[in-house]
């Protein structure tokens, strides 16, 4: 059996359940980060959106082992002391402020890396195509035995987790076993990990406030000081989120760009919740046009724009500085676009590269604080042969 934290892994992993979700998310990253859509130029890897490529990844045959091992080597090894920049996933890590730290880049958790290693060895079953699960439209369509795990995954999968710099939902204390009931109960006896391993231990301080001084040392964090309980231990209301940036909108803007001296596109922290580069609605509309030639439609389909465009100021004399963006995001956050799934062109003449689902930025409002006018859908909103009337045309 393979150790998986406080649980035990099955002797044979499931490709569909244990392995494919990671590959799928790597494929979807191309819709929110140019560093993912262009990574083949720096990281020699296939297209995780291509079902033919996934079929190769799902093959546990011994003669496919060299291919799996090569793919496995493209992932960043969390146990290495080296700085591994051009590895998967191309995301920033906890220690981004330290250029020569291995954690400058996102390190896959040891458990997940161990699953990938077992996959490379061929220790899994190819259950990628499951007609019963594929046909399910709701949790009620699943076998009763599968429903609890499906509900748990539905609740947790929208979360980002790491990297913790400081994080999106929560931050680095979540990695510390001392927070959880499964670590030890208050009488010093080991609790049943199958029941309470992932439940936060409840604190018992007399006051919610906790003064830990200006400098948090390891001793203060895990042992406390001057009779004060350690902050990394049983938790009181508000303890988990007290480490996070306030207001969160400023932090969301500050995590958009990390400039490097080379020409590789910007890396990301939390690509699903905090996009960097997106396909805007206006470009998607051009992809759907049947009067455009295939090359032009492909150009629009493969182009991306900055998700936070305009936040750092617009107009001829905008400051457009870092601090400008921090303050403006507080006012503009509710105008930011959402990335949602949209169908590809349905016309029979569309090239094969366009016959897939798209993930499009929609619902974006104006970045101009002086008006609530929606943004143009192109230069002067010119439509086919007729100019649309706008406020500035009247």
Short mmCIF file of C-alpha atoms in Angstrom, two decimals, residues 136-279:
data_model
loop_
_atom_site.label_atom_id
_atom_site.label_comp_id
_atom_site.label_asym_id
_atom_site.label_seq_id
_atom_site.Cartn_x
_atom_site.Cartn_y
_atom_site.Cartn_z
CA UNK A 136 -24.53 11.11 -15.09
CA UNK A 137 -26.08 14.58 -15.12
CA UNK A 138 -26.49 14.96 -11.35
CA UNK A 139 -25.25 13.36 -8.17
CA UNK A 140 -28.51 11.40 -7.97
CA UNK A 141 -27.51 9.55 -11.16
CA UNK A 142 -24.41 8.11 -9.49
CA UNK A 143 -24.23 4.89 -7.56
CA UNK A 144 -24.97 5.55 -3.88
CA UNK A 145 -21.45 4.49 -2.93
CA UNK A 146 -19.93 7.17 -5.16
CA UNK A 147 -22.04 10.07 -3.94
CA UNK A 148 -20.21 11.04 -0.71
CA UNK A 149 -16.87 11.36 -2.52
CA UNK A 150 -18.54 13.27 -5.39
CA UNK A 151 -20.06 15.78 -2.96
CA UNK A 152 -16.75 16.26 -1.17
CA UNK A 153 -14.94 16.84 -4.45
CA UNK A 154 -17.62 19.29 -5.61
CA UNK A 155 -17.04 21.37 -2.47
CA UNK A 156 -13.24 21.30 -2.56
CA UNK A 157 -12.37 21.41 -6.26
CA UNK A 158 -13.21 25.12 -6.73
CA UNK A 159 -10.57 25.98 -4.12
CA UNK A 160 -7.05 26.99 -5.12
CA UNK A 161 -4.99 25.83 -2.17
CA UNK A 162 -1.29 26.69 -2.70
CA UNK A 163 0.79 28.54 -3.50
CA UNK A 164 0.65 30.26 -0.14
CA UNK A 165 1.94 33.76 -0.88
CA UNK A 166 -0.09 34.32 1.18
CA UNK A 167 -2.86 32.46 -0.67
CA UNK A 168 -6.40 33.01 -1.91
CA UNK A 169 -8.79 31.28 0.45
CA UNK A 170 -6.33 30.61 3.30
CA UNK A 171 -2.59 30.44 3.80
CA UNK A 172 0.36 28.43 5.07
CA UNK A 173 -0.98 27.40 8.54
CA UNK A 174 -3.33 25.03 6.68
CA UNK A 175 -0.30 22.82 5.98
CA UNK A 176 0.46 22.42 9.67
CA UNK A 177 -0.84 19.26 11.27
CA UNK A 178 -1.15 21.00 14.65
CA UNK A 179 -4.32 22.73 13.39
CA UNK A 180 -6.25 19.49 13.03
CA UNK A 181 -8.09 17.22 15.41
CA UNK A 182 -6.33 14.25 13.86
CA UNK A 183 -2.96 15.49 15.18
CA UNK A 184 -3.64 14.95 18.88
CA UNK A 185 -6.60 15.53 21.10
CA UNK A 186 -6.14 17.75 24.10
CA UNK A 187 -5.45 14.76 26.37
CA UNK A 188 -2.46 13.74 24.29
CA UNK A 189 -4.11 10.64 22.83
CA UNK A 190 -4.04 9.93 19.13
CA UNK A 191 -7.47 10.32 17.56
CA UNK A 192 -8.99 8.22 14.81
CA UNK A 193 -7.53 9.72 11.59
CA UNK A 194 -10.35 8.31 9.52
CA UNK A 195 -12.87 10.45 11.40
CA UNK A 196 -11.17 13.69 12.41
CA UNK A 197 -7.95 13.88 10.42
CA UNK A 198 -9.11 16.85 8.35
CA UNK A 199 -11.25 18.71 10.89
CA UNK A 200 -9.89 21.90 12.45
CA UNK A 201 -9.33 21.62 16.20
CA UNK A 202 -11.42 24.12 18.16
CA UNK A 203 -9.57 26.52 20.45
CA UNK A 204 -10.56 27.59 23.95
CA UNK A 205 -8.99 31.03 24.51
CA UNK A 206 -10.90 33.39 26.78
CA UNK A 207 -10.57 36.19 24.22
CA UNK A 208 -10.78 36.16 20.44
CA UNK A 209 -7.95 38.69 20.09
CA UNK A 210 -4.42 37.36 20.39
CA UNK A 211 -1.30 39.52 20.62
CA UNK A 212 1.69 37.62 19.24
CA UNK A 213 3.94 40.67 18.88
CA UNK A 214 5.51 42.24 15.80
CA UNK A 215 7.76 39.29 14.97
CA UNK A 216 6.39 35.78 14.49
CA UNK A 217 9.11 33.25 15.31
CA UNK A 218 8.81 29.45 15.00
CA UNK A 219 8.76 29.25 18.80
CA UNK A 220 5.84 31.66 19.07
CA UNK A 221 3.99 30.05 16.17
CA UNK A 222 4.04 26.50 17.51
CA UNK A 223 4.64 26.86 21.25
CA UNK A 224 3.21 30.24 22.18
CA UNK A 225 4.78 32.70 24.63
CA UNK A 226 4.02 34.35 28.00
CA UNK A 227 1.12 32.02 28.58
CA UNK A 228 -0.42 32.78 25.18
CA UNK A 229 -1.55 29.69 23.23
CA UNK A 230 0.32 29.12 19.96
CA UNK A 231 -1.43 30.65 16.90
CA UNK A 232 -0.68 27.44 14.99
CA UNK A 233 -2.83 25.09 17.01
CA UNK A 234 -6.51 24.85 17.91
CA UNK A 235 -8.36 27.69 16.20
CA UNK A 236 -10.88 30.31 17.29
CA UNK A 237 -13.26 32.24 15.02
CA UNK A 238 -11.25 34.50 12.72
CA UNK A 239 -7.94 32.74 13.33
CA UNK A 240 -7.70 31.11 9.91
CA UNK A 241 -8.22 34.32 7.91
CA UNK A 242 -6.19 36.71 10.07
CA UNK A 243 -3.10 36.00 7.99
CA UNK A 244 -4.66 37.18 4.73
CA UNK A 245 -4.27 40.49 2.88
CA UNK A 246 -6.78 43.26 3.62
CA UNK A 247 -8.48 44.37 1.48
CA UNK A 248 -8.29 41.30 -0.76
CA UNK A 249 -8.86 43.35 -3.93
CA UNK A 250 -5.43 45.00 -3.59
CA UNK A 251 -3.77 41.63 -3.23
CA UNK A 252 -5.63 40.34 -6.29
CA UNK A 253 -4.15 43.12 -8.40
CA UNK A 254 -0.65 42.89 -6.96
CA UNK A 255 -0.50 39.19 -7.91
CA UNK A 256 -1.16 39.85 -11.60
CA UNK A 257 2.41 40.44 -12.76
CA UNK A 258 5.88 39.30 -11.81
CA UNK A 259 8.29 40.69 -14.38
CA UNK A 260 11.30 38.59 -15.39
CA UNK A 261 14.39 39.48 -17.35
CA UNK A 262 13.64 36.95 -20.08
CA UNK A 263 10.75 36.87 -22.56
CA UNK A 264 8.78 33.98 -21.13
CA UNK A 265 5.16 35.04 -20.41
CA UNK A 266 4.14 35.94 -16.89
CA UNK A 267 3.77 33.04 -14.50
CA UNK A 268 0.66 32.82 -12.33
CA UNK A 269 -0.28 32.00 -8.76
CA UNK A 270 -3.93 30.96 -8.85
CA UNK A 271 -4.95 30.79 -12.52
CA UNK A 272 -8.59 29.73 -12.10
CA UNK A 273 -9.56 32.35 -9.52
CA UNK A 274 -7.14 35.06 -10.65
CA UNK A 275 -6.71 34.96 -14.46
CA UNK A 276 -3.77 36.69 -16.12
CA UNK A 277 -4.56 36.47 -19.85
CA UNK A 278 -8.04 35.79 -21.22
CA UNK A 279 -10.02 35.46 -24.46
#
